Each structure stands twice: as structure tokens, then as C-alpha cells.
């Protein structure tokens, strides 16, 4: 904006000088030739037009470059060339970068503290699970075991969430057995599967392999299976099945529970979205599980999607990309 004002001021000054010269020539000069004056004015006008055209061309290039730079997700004051008060802008960028670095380091320290706390809490939690076996009252023992199992799941989710949000998201992509990951997830939920007397149907071939990180893949399956257990209906049945279509492997977790309303299906992977069932007080939810699962799936190169009929079923898919380029 300052550059545009300066250019306008310069052109107005040049116009003022030209008008003043013409008035001086016409009014004050004794001997004058109007033809010479017109020739000079024409020459000055041509020069003026050439300079104005060149300046306008530079201005258009600058505006185009400015729009391109403003579309980038990084500071551009260092790349735009010299401009007025550039030193002030560079100073502010340096200050903000230092503040961002400090906040990032504080966040990493907090995540490290939470991760260490989760690891330390696992020991007394495991001890508590063992002590529940000493309780003779079956009903009390079951209630205590359920709460400890929920705490165990929550701690595991918090620990993995810290890893996901950390400075380094450690991935170890390898060829893994899909059935072994499915079985690991089932073991993680076996208490609730038995408690709710859920019929489990597994249809995954033993020789079916995918390229993924086994730890994070089990976490994805845990989230989907945990949701299925939470929202299961009467005569509870959960299906886990895999299929291959056009060389692409997919696995799904399906339940015959509450289902998802059509208008909510596109939002269930949003951060903090809990849906109508939560607001009715029927289920408890933080709205973070599927959000975290979607972020992990994206980083793994997998596609996470859902299909559902409200009140009938929900089916969550994990579709594995053709990522065998991780093989060495």
C-alpha cells in the first residue's frame, strides 16, 4: 500500500512539473513557438506512458507473486525481497519463532511426563487386577475387574495418544499377519466380550498379510472393536472379516447395535464429536477415539470409513493401500 502511494505521489509530482512548465512557457516567455512546446509535451507524454506501462507491469508481477506467497503455509517476508519496514517484520518473525520453539519444547516435556506416568501406573493397575482374583464374592469381583479393565484401556489409549502427538511418530512398516493383529485385539477386549456374552464371528484367512505397523494396526482394531462392544444391541453379535478385491485387502468390524444416523456418519471422525446417542444420555463418549483412529490410519496410509443403518448395524472398514514399497 505504501508503494502504491509513493508511485501515485511521484506521478502527480511529474504532472505538476509539466503543467508548471507549460504555464511558464505560455504566460511568461516573450518569444515562443507553440510547435516546439507541443513537440516537447508529446515527447514527455511518450516517455511518461512508457515508464507508467513498465511500472504497471512490475506492479502486476509483484501482485501475482504476492498472491502466490500468501497461499503458502510458511513465513514469506524473507523471500519477497526488500519492502518498507522489512527489518521490523523480520524481527517479529524471529520473536514468534522463538516463542513457538519454547511452547513446542514445553509440550514435548508434558507429553513425556504423561507417557512416563502411564507406564508407572501400569504396575499398580496390574497388581490390582491380580488382587481382584482374591475376592470371593463373584459379583463384586466382576465389578472390580470391569473397572480395572476400563482403566487399563484408558491408560493404553492415553499412552498411544502421547506417541501420536509427539515430535516423532515412530512407524515400523512391515509385512504382518492380519489374523494375528485381529486376535491380539480380541484378547485386549476378551473380558468385555465374555461379560456381555457377545457372539464373535471371525473370518480372516491365516495366510492373509498386509503392510502396516503391527502395534498401530492393533490400536486401530481396538478402537473399532471397543466401539462395537460399547454400542452392541440385543442378541449381541460382532463380525470381523477380511476380503480382497482387485488385489486390495480390507478388513471390517461390524456390530448389530444402535447404528449411526445418516446425518452423523460424515462427522464421526471429527474431533470431539459424540453424536445423538451421547446427548440422549444412553452412552458415554469423549469423541476422541475415532478421531485418533482416523489420524493414525491416515499416517499409516490406510483408509478408514464407515457404513451404517440406524438401529440395525454399523460396519467400520480399514482398507489397506498398495504400500508394499515398504518392503526392503
PDB file of C-alpha atoms in Angstrom:
ATOM      1  CA  UNK A   1       0.000   0.000   0.000  1.00  0.00           C
ATOM      2  CA  UNK A   2       2.849   2.409   0.799  1.00  0.00           C
ATOM      3  CA  UNK A   3       4.497   1.569  -2.538  1.00  0.00           C
ATOM      4  CA  UNK A   4       1.285   2.395  -4.392  1.00  0.00           C
ATOM      5  CA  UNK A   5       1.014   5.748  -2.580  1.00  0.00           C
ATOM      6  CA  UNK A   6       4.631   6.588  -3.373  1.00  0.00           C
ATOM      7  CA  UNK A   7       4.139   5.805  -7.072  1.00  0.00           C
ATOM      8  CA  UNK A   8       0.992   7.955  -7.207  1.00  0.00           C
ATOM      9  CA  UNK A   9       2.822  10.785  -5.447  1.00  0.00           C
ATOM     10  CA  UNK A  10       5.652  10.569  -7.986  1.00  0.00           C
ATOM     11  CA  UNK A  11       3.294  10.693 -10.983  1.00  0.00           C
ATOM     12  CA  UNK A  12       1.375  13.648  -9.529  1.00  0.00           C
ATOM     13  CA  UNK A  13       4.652  15.485  -8.943  1.00  0.00           C
ATOM     14  CA  UNK A  14       5.726  14.863 -12.555  1.00  0.00           C
ATOM     15  CA  UNK A  15       2.351  16.086 -13.799  1.00  0.00           C
ATOM     16  CA  UNK A  16       2.649  19.211 -11.645  1.00  0.00           C
ATOM     17  CA  UNK A  17       6.107  19.966 -13.076  1.00  0.00           C
ATOM     18  CA  UNK A  18       4.865  19.501 -16.648  1.00  0.00           C
ATOM     19  CA  UNK A  19       1.838  21.782 -16.124  1.00  0.00           C
ATOM     20  CA  UNK A  20       4.003  24.410 -14.405  1.00  0.00           C
ATOM     21  CA  UNK A  21       6.489  24.378 -17.317  1.00  0.00           C
ATOM     22  CA  UNK A  22       3.679  24.799 -19.856  1.00  0.00           C
ATOM     23  CA  UNK A  23       2.166  27.716 -17.911  1.00  0.00           C
ATOM     24  CA  UNK A  24       5.584  29.358 -17.630  1.00  0.00           C
ATOM     25  CA  UNK A  25       6.178  28.899 -21.362  1.00  0.00           C
ATOM     26  CA  UNK A  26       2.773  30.319 -22.348  1.00  0.00           C
ATOM     27  CA  UNK A  27       2.457  33.186 -19.859  1.00  0.00           C
ATOM     28  CA  UNK A  28       5.951  34.460 -19.144  1.00  0.00           C
ATOM     29  CA  UNK A  29       8.075  33.793 -22.204  1.00  0.00           C
ATOM     30  CA  UNK A  30       8.230  36.719 -24.704  1.00  0.00           C
ATOM     31  CA  UNK A  31       9.254  34.784 -27.741  1.00  0.00           C
ATOM     32  CA  UNK A  32       7.704  31.388 -28.021  1.00  0.00           C
ATOM     33  CA  UNK A  33       6.945  28.727 -30.600  1.00  0.00           C
ATOM     34  CA  UNK A  34       3.884  26.666 -29.813  1.00  0.00           C
ATOM     35  CA  UNK A  35       5.088  23.908 -32.136  1.00  0.00           C
ATOM     36  CA  UNK A  36       8.203  23.343 -30.032  1.00  0.00           C
ATOM     37  CA  UNK A  37       6.095  23.215 -26.892  1.00  0.00           C
ATOM     38  CA  UNK A  38       3.698  20.660 -28.375  1.00  0.00           C
ATOM     39  CA  UNK A  39       6.624  18.568 -29.621  1.00  0.00           C
ATOM     40  CA  UNK A  40       8.201  18.631 -26.162  1.00  0.00           C
ATOM     41  CA  UNK A  41       4.889  17.777 -24.493  1.00  0.00           C
ATOM     42  CA  UNK A  42       4.350  14.885 -26.889  1.00  0.00           C
ATOM     43  CA  UNK A  43       7.864  13.579 -26.195  1.00  0.00           C
ATOM     44  CA  UNK A  44       7.326  13.841 -22.447  1.00  0.00           C
ATOM     45  CA  UNK A  45       3.958  12.108 -22.759  1.00  0.00           C
ATOM     46  CA  UNK A  46       5.504   9.198 -24.645  1.00  0.00           C
ATOM     47  CA  UNK A  47       8.239   8.837 -22.021  1.00  0.00           C
ATOM     48  CA  UNK A  48       5.640   9.106 -19.278  1.00  0.00           C
ATOM     49  CA  UNK A  49       3.464   6.403 -20.866  1.00  0.00           C
ATOM     50  CA  UNK A  50       6.428   4.050 -21.355  1.00  0.00           C
ATOM     51  CA  UNK A  51       7.522   4.468 -17.730  1.00  0.00           C
ATOM     52  CA  UNK A  52       3.927   4.063 -16.496  1.00  0.00           C
ATOM     53  CA  UNK A  53       3.469   0.873 -18.556  1.00  0.00           C
ATOM     54  CA  UNK A  54       6.738  -0.584 -17.226  1.00  0.00           C
ATOM     55  CA  UNK A  55       5.764   0.353 -13.689  1.00  0.00           C
ATOM     56  CA  UNK A  56       2.305  -1.199 -14.093  1.00  0.00           C
ATOM     57  CA  UNK A  57       3.873  -4.382 -15.446  1.00  0.00           C
ATOM     58  CA  UNK A  58       6.176  -4.582 -12.423  1.00  0.00           C
ATOM     59  CA  UNK A  59       3.188  -3.933 -10.174  1.00  0.00           C
ATOM     60  CA  UNK A  60       1.193  -6.796 -11.777  1.00  0.00           C
ATOM     61  CA  UNK A  61       4.130  -9.203 -11.388  1.00  0.00           C
ATOM     62  CA  UNK A  62       4.513  -8.157  -7.774  1.00  0.00           C
ATOM     63  CA  UNK A  63       0.800  -8.682  -7.041  1.00  0.00           C
ATOM     64  CA  UNK A  64       0.884 -12.116  -8.678  1.00  0.00           C
ATOM     65  CA  UNK A  65       3.960 -13.146  -6.714  1.00  0.00           C
ATOM     66  CA  UNK A  66       2.397 -11.783  -3.529  1.00  0.00           C
ATOM     67  CA  UNK A  67      -0.754 -13.869  -4.021  1.00  0.00           C
ATOM     68  CA  UNK A  68       1.346 -16.997  -4.629  1.00  0.00           C
ATOM     69  CA  UNK A  69       3.377 -16.404  -1.480  1.00  0.00           C
ATOM     70  CA  UNK A  70       0.301 -15.687   0.642  1.00  0.00           C
ATOM     71  CA  UNK A  71      -1.076 -19.089  -0.387  1.00  0.00           C
ATOM     72  CA  UNK A  72       1.879 -20.866   1.235  1.00  0.00           C
ATOM     73  CA  UNK A  73       1.873 -22.125   4.805  1.00  0.00           C
ATOM     74  CA  UNK A  74       5.163 -20.533   5.868  1.00  0.00           C
ATOM     75  CA  UNK A  75       6.620 -17.063   6.504  1.00  0.00           C
ATOM     76  CA  UNK A  76       7.245 -15.235   3.226  1.00  0.00           C
ATOM     77  CA  UNK A  77       8.740 -11.927   4.313  1.00  0.00           C
ATOM     78  CA  UNK A  78      12.231 -13.402   3.840  1.00  0.00           C
ATOM     79  CA  UNK A  79      11.526 -14.349   0.224  1.00  0.00           C
ATOM     80  CA  UNK A  80       9.519 -11.390  -1.047  1.00  0.00           C
ATOM     81  CA  UNK A  81      12.506  -9.101  -1.478  1.00  0.00           C
ATOM     82  CA  UNK A  82      13.031  -5.696   0.033  1.00  0.00           C
ATOM     83  CA  UNK A  83       9.979  -3.799   1.233  1.00  0.00           C
ATOM     84  CA  UNK A  84       9.349  -0.949   3.604  1.00  0.00           C
ATOM     85  CA  UNK A  85       9.910  -1.825   7.289  1.00  0.00           C
ATOM     86  CA  UNK A  86      11.285  -5.230   6.350  1.00  0.00           C
ATOM     87  CA  UNK A  87      13.607  -5.193   9.371  1.00  0.00           C
ATOM     88  CA  UNK A  88      10.596  -4.862  11.702  1.00  0.00           C
ATOM     89  CA  UNK A  89       8.821  -7.794  10.038  1.00  0.00           C
ATOM     90  CA  UNK A  90      11.965  -9.954  10.257  1.00  0.00           C
ATOM     91  CA  UNK A  91      12.326  -9.067  13.933  1.00  0.00           C
ATOM     92  CA  UNK A  92       8.726 -10.112  14.672  1.00  0.00           C
ATOM     93  CA  UNK A  93       9.172 -13.391  12.768  1.00  0.00           C
ATOM     94  CA  UNK A  94      12.298 -14.211  14.806  1.00  0.00           C
ATOM     95  CA  UNK A  95      10.491 -13.442  18.087  1.00  0.00           C
ATOM     96  CA  UNK A  96       7.475 -15.584  17.153  1.00  0.00           C
ATOM     97  CA  UNK A  97       9.715 -18.472  16.084  1.00  0.00           C
ATOM     98  CA  UNK A  98      11.490 -18.396  19.428  1.00  0.00           C
ATOM     99  CA  UNK A  99       8.167 -18.376  21.297  1.00  0.00           C
ATOM    100  CA  UNK A 100       6.907 -21.264  19.152  1.00  0.00           C
ATOM    101  CA  UNK A 101      10.076 -23.227  19.875  1.00  0.00           C
ATOM    102  CA  UNK A 102       9.640 -22.702  23.627  1.00  0.00           C
ATOM    103  CA  UNK A 103       5.991 -23.795  23.530  1.00  0.00           C
ATOM    104  CA  UNK A 104       6.923 -26.852  21.455  1.00  0.00           C
ATOM    105  CA  UNK A 105       9.580 -27.876  23.978  1.00  0.00           C
ATOM    106  CA  UNK A 106       7.116 -27.394  26.851  1.00  0.00           C
ATOM    107  CA  UNK A 107       4.550 -29.523  25.043  1.00  0.00           C
ATOM    108  CA  UNK A 108       7.118 -32.277  24.434  1.00  0.00           C
ATOM    109  CA  UNK A 109       8.068 -32.250  28.124  1.00  0.00           C
ATOM    110  CA  UNK A 110       4.408 -32.546  29.127  1.00  0.00           C
ATOM    111  CA  UNK A 111       3.836 -35.441  26.716  1.00  0.00           C
ATOM    112  CA  UNK A 112       6.934 -37.184  28.028  1.00  0.00           C
ATOM    113  CA  UNK A 113       5.699 -36.727  31.606  1.00  0.00           C
ATOM    114  CA  UNK A 114       2.249 -38.137  30.768  1.00  0.00           C
ATOM    115  CA  UNK A 115       3.797 -41.094  28.927  1.00  0.00           C
ATOM    116  CA  UNK A 116       6.047 -41.884  31.896  1.00  0.00           C
ATOM    117  CA  UNK A 117       3.088 -41.571  34.259  1.00  0.00           C
ATOM    118  CA  UNK A 118       1.078 -44.033  32.158  1.00  0.00           C
ATOM    119  CA  UNK A 119       3.929 -46.549  32.259  1.00  0.00           C
ATOM    120  CA  UNK A 120       4.246 -46.159  36.040  1.00  0.00           C
ATOM    121  CA  UNK A 121       0.505 -46.586  36.535  1.00  0.00           C
ATOM    122  CA  UNK A 122       0.536 -49.890  34.677  1.00  0.00           C
ATOM    123  CA  UNK A 123       2.329 -51.651  37.558  1.00  0.00           C
ATOM    124  CA  UNK A 124      -0.202 -50.896  40.363  1.00  0.00           C
ATOM    125  CA  UNK A 125      -3.010 -51.476  37.876  1.00  0.00           C
ATOM    126  CA  UNK A 126      -1.706 -54.940  37.034  1.00  0.00           C
ATOM    127  CA  UNK A 127      -1.312 -55.630  40.751  1.00  0.00           C
ATOM    128  CA  UNK A 128      -4.923 -54.544  41.307  1.00  0.00           C
ATOM    129  CA  UNK A 129      -6.118 -56.906  38.586  1.00  0.00           C
ATOM    130  CA  UNK A 130      -4.325 -59.784  40.296  1.00  0.00           C
ATOM    131  CA  UNK A 131      -5.783 -58.848  43.689  1.00  0.00           C
ATOM    132  CA  UNK A 132      -9.307 -58.979  42.321  1.00  0.00           C
ATOM    133  CA  UNK A 133      -8.858 -62.746  41.936  1.00  0.00           C
ATOM    134  CA  UNK A 134      -8.684 -62.968  45.751  1.00  0.00           C
ATOM    135  CA  UNK A 135     -12.217 -61.574  46.116  1.00  0.00           C
ATOM    136  CA  UNK A 136     -14.608 -64.458  46.832  1.00  0.00           C
ATOM    137  CA  UNK A 137     -17.816 -62.603  46.040  1.00  0.00           C
ATOM    138  CA  UNK A 138     -18.300 -63.255  42.309  1.00  0.00           C
ATOM    139  CA  UNK A 139     -20.442 -60.159  41.720  1.00  0.00           C
ATOM    140  CA  UNK A 140     -18.032 -57.831  43.498  1.00  0.00           C
ATOM    141  CA  UNK A 141     -15.059 -59.443  41.757  1.00  0.00           C
ATOM    142  CA  UNK A 142     -16.690 -58.914  38.364  1.00  0.00           C
ATOM    143  CA  UNK A 143     -17.484 -55.278  39.095  1.00  0.00           C
ATOM    144  CA  UNK A 144     -13.944 -54.590  40.306  1.00  0.00           C
ATOM    145  CA  UNK A 145     -12.436 -56.374  37.320  1.00  0.00           C
ATOM    146  CA  UNK A 146     -14.592 -54.348  34.924  1.00  0.00           C
ATOM    147  CA  UNK A 147     -13.422 -51.024  36.344  1.00  0.00           C
ATOM    148  CA  UNK A 148      -9.770 -52.111  36.284  1.00  0.00           C
ATOM    149  CA  UNK A 149     -10.130 -53.252  32.676  1.00  0.00           C
ATOM    150  CA  UNK A 150     -11.627 -49.875  31.733  1.00  0.00           C
ATOM    151  CA  UNK A 151      -8.744 -48.096  33.447  1.00  0.00           C
ATOM    152  CA  UNK A 152      -6.300 -50.309  31.565  1.00  0.00           C
ATOM    153  CA  UNK A 153      -7.888 -49.396  28.230  1.00  0.00           C
ATOM    154  CA  UNK A 154      -7.915 -45.697  29.065  1.00  0.00           C
ATOM    155  CA  UNK A 155      -4.244 -45.740  30.064  1.00  0.00           C
ATOM    156  CA  UNK A 156      -3.334 -47.544  26.858  1.00  0.00           C
ATOM    157  CA  UNK A 157      -5.253 -45.021  24.792  1.00  0.00           C
ATOM    158  CA  UNK A 158      -3.615 -42.083  26.576  1.00  0.00           C
ATOM    159  CA  UNK A 159      -0.155 -43.562  26.072  1.00  0.00           C
ATOM    160  CA  UNK A 160      -0.696 -44.072  22.353  1.00  0.00           C
ATOM    161  CA  UNK A 161      -2.215 -40.608  22.097  1.00  0.00           C
ATOM    162  CA  UNK A 162       1.001 -39.153  23.532  1.00  0.00           C
ATOM    163  CA  UNK A 163       3.012 -41.044  20.936  1.00  0.00           C
ATOM    164  CA  UNK A 164       0.744 -39.820  18.160  1.00  0.00           C
ATOM    165  CA  UNK A 165       1.054 -36.183  19.203  1.00  0.00           C
ATOM    166  CA  UNK A 166       4.781 -36.432  19.911  1.00  0.00           C
ATOM    167  CA  UNK A 167       7.599 -34.884  17.945  1.00  0.00           C
ATOM    168  CA  UNK A 168       8.398 -38.222  16.310  1.00  0.00           C
ATOM    169  CA  UNK A 169       5.626 -40.556  15.210  1.00  0.00           C
ATOM    170  CA  UNK A 170       7.512 -43.843  15.159  1.00  0.00           C
ATOM    171  CA  UNK A 171       6.364 -46.137  12.359  1.00  0.00           C
ATOM    172  CA  UNK A 172       7.773 -49.571  11.631  1.00  0.00           C
ATOM    173  CA  UNK A 173       6.013 -50.706   8.492  1.00  0.00           C
ATOM    174  CA  UNK A 174       6.437 -54.398   7.847  1.00  0.00           C
ATOM    175  CA  UNK A 175       4.625 -57.398   6.438  1.00  0.00           C
ATOM    176  CA  UNK A 176       2.274 -58.564   9.188  1.00  0.00           C
ATOM    177  CA  UNK A 177      -0.345 -61.254   9.545  1.00  0.00           C
ATOM    178  CA  UNK A 178      -3.770 -59.632   9.621  1.00  0.00           C
ATOM    179  CA  UNK A 179      -5.191 -62.556  11.601  1.00  0.00           C
ATOM    180  CA  UNK A 180      -2.548 -62.161  14.346  1.00  0.00           C
ATOM    181  CA  UNK A 181      -3.469 -58.475  14.732  1.00  0.00           C
ATOM    182  CA  UNK A 182      -7.172 -59.331  14.882  1.00  0.00           C
ATOM    183  CA  UNK A 183      -6.513 -61.971  17.547  1.00  0.00           C
ATOM    184  CA  UNK A 184      -4.418 -59.510  19.580  1.00  0.00           C
ATOM    185  CA  UNK A 185      -7.273 -57.004  19.549  1.00  0.00           C
ATOM    186  CA  UNK A 186      -9.757 -59.690  20.594  1.00  0.00           C
ATOM    187  CA  UNK A 187      -7.517 -60.620  23.540  1.00  0.00           C
ATOM    188  CA  UNK A 188      -7.469 -56.961  24.591  1.00  0.00           C
ATOM    189  CA  UNK A 189     -11.282 -56.997  24.782  1.00  0.00           C
ATOM    190  CA  UNK A 190     -11.894 -60.564  25.920  1.00  0.00           C
ATOM    191  CA  UNK A 191     -13.171 -59.534  29.372  1.00  0.00           C
ATOM    192  CA  UNK A 192     -15.947 -57.336  27.951  1.00  0.00           C
ATOM    193  CA  UNK A 193     -16.729 -59.825  25.181  1.00  0.00           C
ATOM    194  CA  UNK A 194     -17.277 -62.532  27.794  1.00  0.00           C
ATOM    195  CA  UNK A 195     -19.055 -60.223  30.227  1.00  0.00           C
ATOM    196  CA  UNK A 196     -21.637 -59.126  27.637  1.00  0.00           C
ATOM    197  CA  UNK A 197     -21.896 -62.648  26.190  1.00  0.00           C
ATOM    198  CA  UNK A 198     -21.125 -61.398  22.713  1.00  0.00           C
ATOM    199  CA  UNK A 199     -21.051 -63.902  19.888  1.00  0.00           C
ATOM    200  CA  UNK A 200     -17.901 -63.287  17.868  1.00  0.00           C
ATOM    201  CA  UNK A 201     -17.607 -64.296  14.214  1.00  0.00           C
ATOM    202  CA  UNK A 202     -14.101 -64.065  12.730  1.00  0.00           C
ATOM    203  CA  UNK A 203     -13.478 -64.651   9.052  1.00  0.00           C
ATOM    204  CA  UNK A 204      -9.850 -63.793   8.305  1.00  0.00           C
ATOM    205  CA  UNK A 205      -7.580 -66.121   6.362  1.00  0.00           C
ATOM    206  CA  UNK A 206      -4.436 -67.241   8.162  1.00  0.00           C
ATOM    207  CA  UNK A 207      -2.267 -66.574   5.106  1.00  0.00           C
ATOM    208  CA  UNK A 208      -3.515 -63.006   4.598  1.00  0.00           C
ATOM    209  CA  UNK A 209      -0.739 -60.432   5.044  1.00  0.00           C
ATOM    210  CA  UNK A 210      -0.717 -56.651   4.843  1.00  0.00           C
ATOM    211  CA  UNK A 211       1.955 -53.959   5.101  1.00  0.00           C
ATOM    212  CA  UNK A 212       1.431 -51.913   8.238  1.00  0.00           C
ATOM    213  CA  UNK A 213       2.791 -51.148  11.687  1.00  0.00           C
ATOM    214  CA  UNK A 214       1.534 -54.053  13.853  1.00  0.00           C
ATOM    215  CA  UNK A 215       1.272 -52.005  17.057  1.00  0.00           C
ATOM    216  CA  UNK A 216      -0.686 -49.182  15.490  1.00  0.00           C
ATOM    217  CA  UNK A 217      -2.839 -51.587  13.468  1.00  0.00           C
ATOM    218  CA  UNK A 218      -3.866 -53.394  16.675  1.00  0.00           C
ATOM    219  CA  UNK A 219      -4.708 -49.984  18.151  1.00  0.00           C
ATOM    220  CA  UNK A 220      -6.966 -49.241  15.170  1.00  0.00           C
ATOM    221  CA  UNK A 221      -8.726 -52.575  15.575  1.00  0.00           C
ATOM    222  CA  UNK A 222      -9.021 -51.935  19.330  1.00  0.00           C
ATOM    223  CA  UNK A 223     -10.861 -48.686  18.700  1.00  0.00           C
ATOM    224  CA  UNK A 224     -13.284 -50.275  16.250  1.00  0.00           C
ATOM    225  CA  UNK A 225     -13.866 -53.391  18.356  1.00  0.00           C
ATOM    226  CA  UNK A 226     -14.252 -51.270  21.507  1.00  0.00           C
ATOM    227  CA  UNK A 227     -16.922 -49.182  19.781  1.00  0.00           C
ATOM    228  CA  UNK A 228     -18.706 -52.327  18.651  1.00  0.00           C
ATOM    229  CA  UNK A 229     -18.733 -53.671  22.217  1.00  0.00           C
ATOM    230  CA  UNK A 230     -19.999 -50.343  23.591  1.00  0.00           C
ATOM    231  CA  UNK A 231     -22.883 -49.944  21.141  1.00  0.00           C
ATOM    232  CA  UNK A 232     -23.840 -53.621  20.797  1.00  0.00           C
ATOM    233  CA  UNK A 233     -27.546 -54.466  20.714  1.00  0.00           C
ATOM    234  CA  UNK A 234     -29.658 -57.329  21.955  1.00  0.00           C
ATOM    235  CA  UNK A 235     -28.637 -60.826  20.844  1.00  0.00           C
ATOM    236  CA  UNK A 236     -25.148 -59.334  20.505  1.00  0.00           C
ATOM    237  CA  UNK A 237     -23.066 -60.384  17.526  1.00  0.00           C
ATOM    238  CA  UNK A 238     -19.807 -58.860  16.272  1.00  0.00           C
ATOM    239  CA  UNK A 239     -18.256 -59.850  12.946  1.00  0.00           C
ATOM    240  CA  UNK A 240     -14.635 -59.350  11.941  1.00  0.00           C
ATOM    241  CA  UNK A 241     -13.949 -60.283   8.345  1.00  0.00           C
ATOM    242  CA  UNK A 242     -11.401 -59.573   5.649  1.00  0.00           C
ATOM    243  CA  UNK A 243     -11.726 -59.539   1.893  1.00  0.00           C
ATOM    244  CA  UNK A 244      -9.591 -58.927  -1.155  1.00  0.00           C
ATOM    245  CA  UNK A 245     -10.950 -57.025  -4.154  1.00  0.00           C
ATOM    246  CA  UNK A 246      -8.736 -56.274  -7.161  1.00  0.00           C
ATOM    247  CA  UNK A 247      -5.668 -57.104  -5.102  1.00  0.00           C
ATOM    248  CA  UNK A 248      -6.596 -54.658  -2.341  1.00  0.00           C
ATOM    249  CA  UNK A 249      -7.116 -56.021   1.172  1.00  0.00           C
ATOM    250  CA  UNK A 250      -9.803 -54.736   3.529  1.00  0.00           C
ATOM    251  CA  UNK A 251     -10.980 -55.724   6.999  1.00  0.00           C
ATOM    252  CA  UNK A 252     -14.192 -54.661   8.729  1.00  0.00           C
ATOM    253  CA  UNK A 253     -15.697 -54.751  12.214  1.00  0.00           C
ATOM    254  CA  UNK A 254     -19.495 -54.996  12.252  1.00  0.00           C
ATOM    255  CA  UNK A 255     -21.972 -54.917  15.122  1.00  0.00           C
ATOM    256  CA  UNK A 256     -25.745 -55.232  15.298  1.00  0.00           C
ATOM    257  CA  UNK A 257     -26.137 -52.345  17.705  1.00  0.00           C
ATOM    258  CA  UNK A 258     -27.502 -48.801  17.760  1.00  0.00           C
ATOM    259  CA  UNK A 259     -26.193 -47.770  14.365  1.00  0.00           C
ATOM    260  CA  UNK A 260     -25.377 -44.249  13.234  1.00  0.00           C
ATOM    261  CA  UNK A 261     -27.806 -41.666  11.904  1.00  0.00           C
ATOM    262  CA  UNK A 262     -27.184 -40.760   8.225  1.00  0.00           C
ATOM    263  CA  UNK A 263     -26.546 -37.090   9.026  1.00  0.00           C
ATOM    264  CA  UNK A 264     -23.926 -38.056  11.626  1.00  0.00           C
ATOM    265  CA  UNK A 265     -21.908 -40.532   9.552  1.00  0.00           C
ATOM    266  CA  UNK A 266     -19.833 -37.832   7.836  1.00  0.00           C
ATOM    267  CA  UNK A 267     -18.914 -36.297  11.210  1.00  0.00           C
ATOM    268  CA  UNK A 268     -17.998 -39.265  13.389  1.00  0.00           C
ATOM    269  CA  UNK A 269     -14.267 -38.867  12.692  1.00  0.00           C
ATOM    270  CA  UNK A 270     -14.307 -35.211  13.758  1.00  0.00           C
ATOM    271  CA  UNK A 271     -12.526 -34.253  16.951  1.00  0.00           C
ATOM    272  CA  UNK A 272     -14.878 -34.291  19.951  1.00  0.00           C
ATOM    273  CA  UNK A 273     -17.984 -35.350  18.017  1.00  0.00           C
ATOM    274  CA  UNK A 274     -20.206 -37.525  20.240  1.00  0.00           C
ATOM    275  CA  UNK A 275     -23.470 -37.830  18.310  1.00  0.00           C
ATOM    276  CA  UNK A 276     -27.111 -38.021  19.301  1.00  0.00           C
ATOM    277  CA  UNK A 277     -26.817 -41.162  21.440  1.00  0.00           C
ATOM    278  CA  UNK A 278     -24.420 -39.362  23.788  1.00  0.00           C
ATOM    279  CA  UNK A 279     -26.702 -36.344  24.167  1.00  0.00           C
ATOM    280  CA  UNK A 280     -29.608 -38.642  24.989  1.00  0.00           C
ATOM    281  CA  UNK A 281     -27.550 -39.975  27.901  1.00  0.00           C
ATOM    282  CA  UNK A 282     -27.591 -43.521  26.536  1.00  0.00           C
ATOM    283  CA  UNK A 283     -23.828 -43.874  26.070  1.00  0.00           C
ATOM    284  CA  UNK A 284     -20.710 -42.221  27.434  1.00  0.00           C
ATOM    285  CA  UNK A 285     -18.196 -40.952  24.900  1.00  0.00           C
ATOM    286  CA  UNK A 286     -15.382 -38.404  24.598  1.00  0.00           C
ATOM    287  CA  UNK A 287     -15.496 -38.175  20.816  1.00  0.00           C
ATOM    288  CA  UNK A 288     -11.736 -38.738  20.637  1.00  0.00           C
ATOM    289  CA  UNK A 289     -11.389 -42.464  19.872  1.00  0.00           C
ATOM    290  CA  UNK A 290     -12.439 -42.413  16.212  1.00  0.00           C
ATOM    291  CA  UNK A 291     -10.719 -39.079  15.687  1.00  0.00           C
ATOM    292  CA  UNK A 292      -7.400 -40.551  16.846  1.00  0.00           C
ATOM    293  CA  UNK A 293      -8.034 -43.708  14.825  1.00  0.00           C
ATOM    294  CA  UNK A 294      -8.571 -41.641  11.666  1.00  0.00           C
ATOM    295  CA  UNK A 295      -5.334 -39.714  12.213  1.00  0.00           C
ATOM    296  CA  UNK A 296      -3.374 -42.927  12.710  1.00  0.00           C
ATOM    297  CA  UNK A 297      -4.953 -44.574   9.664  1.00  0.00           C
ATOM    298  CA  UNK A 298      -4.044 -41.566   7.519  1.00  0.00           C
ATOM    299  CA  UNK A 299      -0.431 -41.680   8.669  1.00  0.00           C
ATOM    300  CA  UNK A 300      -0.261 -45.407   8.006  1.00  0.00           C
ATOM    301  CA  UNK A 301      -1.631 -44.892   4.508  1.00  0.00           C
ATOM    302  CA  UNK A 302      -4.845 -46.815   5.288  1.00  0.00           C
ATOM    303  CA  UNK A 303      -8.401 -45.727   4.565  1.00  0.00           C
ATOM    304  CA  UNK A 304     -10.858 -45.723   7.459  1.00  0.00           C
ATOM    305  CA  UNK A 305     -14.550 -45.498   6.582  1.00  0.00           C
ATOM    306  CA  UNK A 306     -17.992 -46.403   7.908  1.00  0.00           C
ATOM    307  CA  UNK A 307     -21.331 -47.601   6.628  1.00  0.00           C
ATOM    308  CA  UNK A 308     -24.365 -47.973   8.841  1.00  0.00           C
ATOM    309  CA  UNK A 309     -28.130 -48.272   9.035  1.00  0.00           C
ATOM    310  CA  UNK A 310     -29.550 -46.562  12.090  1.00  0.00           C
ATOM    311  CA  UNK A 311     -30.883 -49.044  14.630  1.00  0.00           C
ATOM    312  CA  UNK A 312     -29.665 -52.053  12.612  1.00  0.00           C
ATOM    313  CA  UNK A 313     -25.876 -52.226  12.258  1.00  0.00           C
ATOM    314  CA  UNK A 314     -22.584 -50.362  11.936  1.00  0.00           C
ATOM    315  CA  UNK A 315     -19.643 -51.546   9.847  1.00  0.00           C
ATOM    316  CA  UNK A 316     -16.215 -49.907  10.038  1.00  0.00           C
ATOM    317  CA  UNK A 317     -13.708 -50.622   7.275  1.00  0.00           C
ATOM    318  CA  UNK A 318      -9.925 -50.476   7.205  1.00  0.00           C
ATOM    319  CA  UNK A 319      -8.728 -50.574   3.613  1.00  0.00           C
ATOM    320  CA  UNK A 320      -5.027 -51.137   3.108  1.00  0.00           C
ATOM    321  CA  UNK A 321      -3.291 -49.258   0.323  1.00  0.00           C
ATOM    322  CA  UNK A 322      -0.827 -50.787  -2.080  1.00  0.00           C
ATOM    323  CA  UNK A 323       2.054 -49.904   0.210  1.00  0.00           C
ATOM    324  CA  UNK A 324       4.312 -52.885  -0.377  1.00  0.00           C
ATOM    325  CA  UNK A 325       7.009 -50.370  -1.339  1.00  0.00           C
ATOM    326  CA  UNK A 326       7.927 -50.530   2.357  1.00  0.00           C
ATOM    327  CA  UNK A 327       9.418 -53.946   1.677  1.00  0.00           C
ATOM    328  CA  UNK A 328      13.218 -53.957   1.558  1.00  0.00           C
TER     329      UNK A 328
END
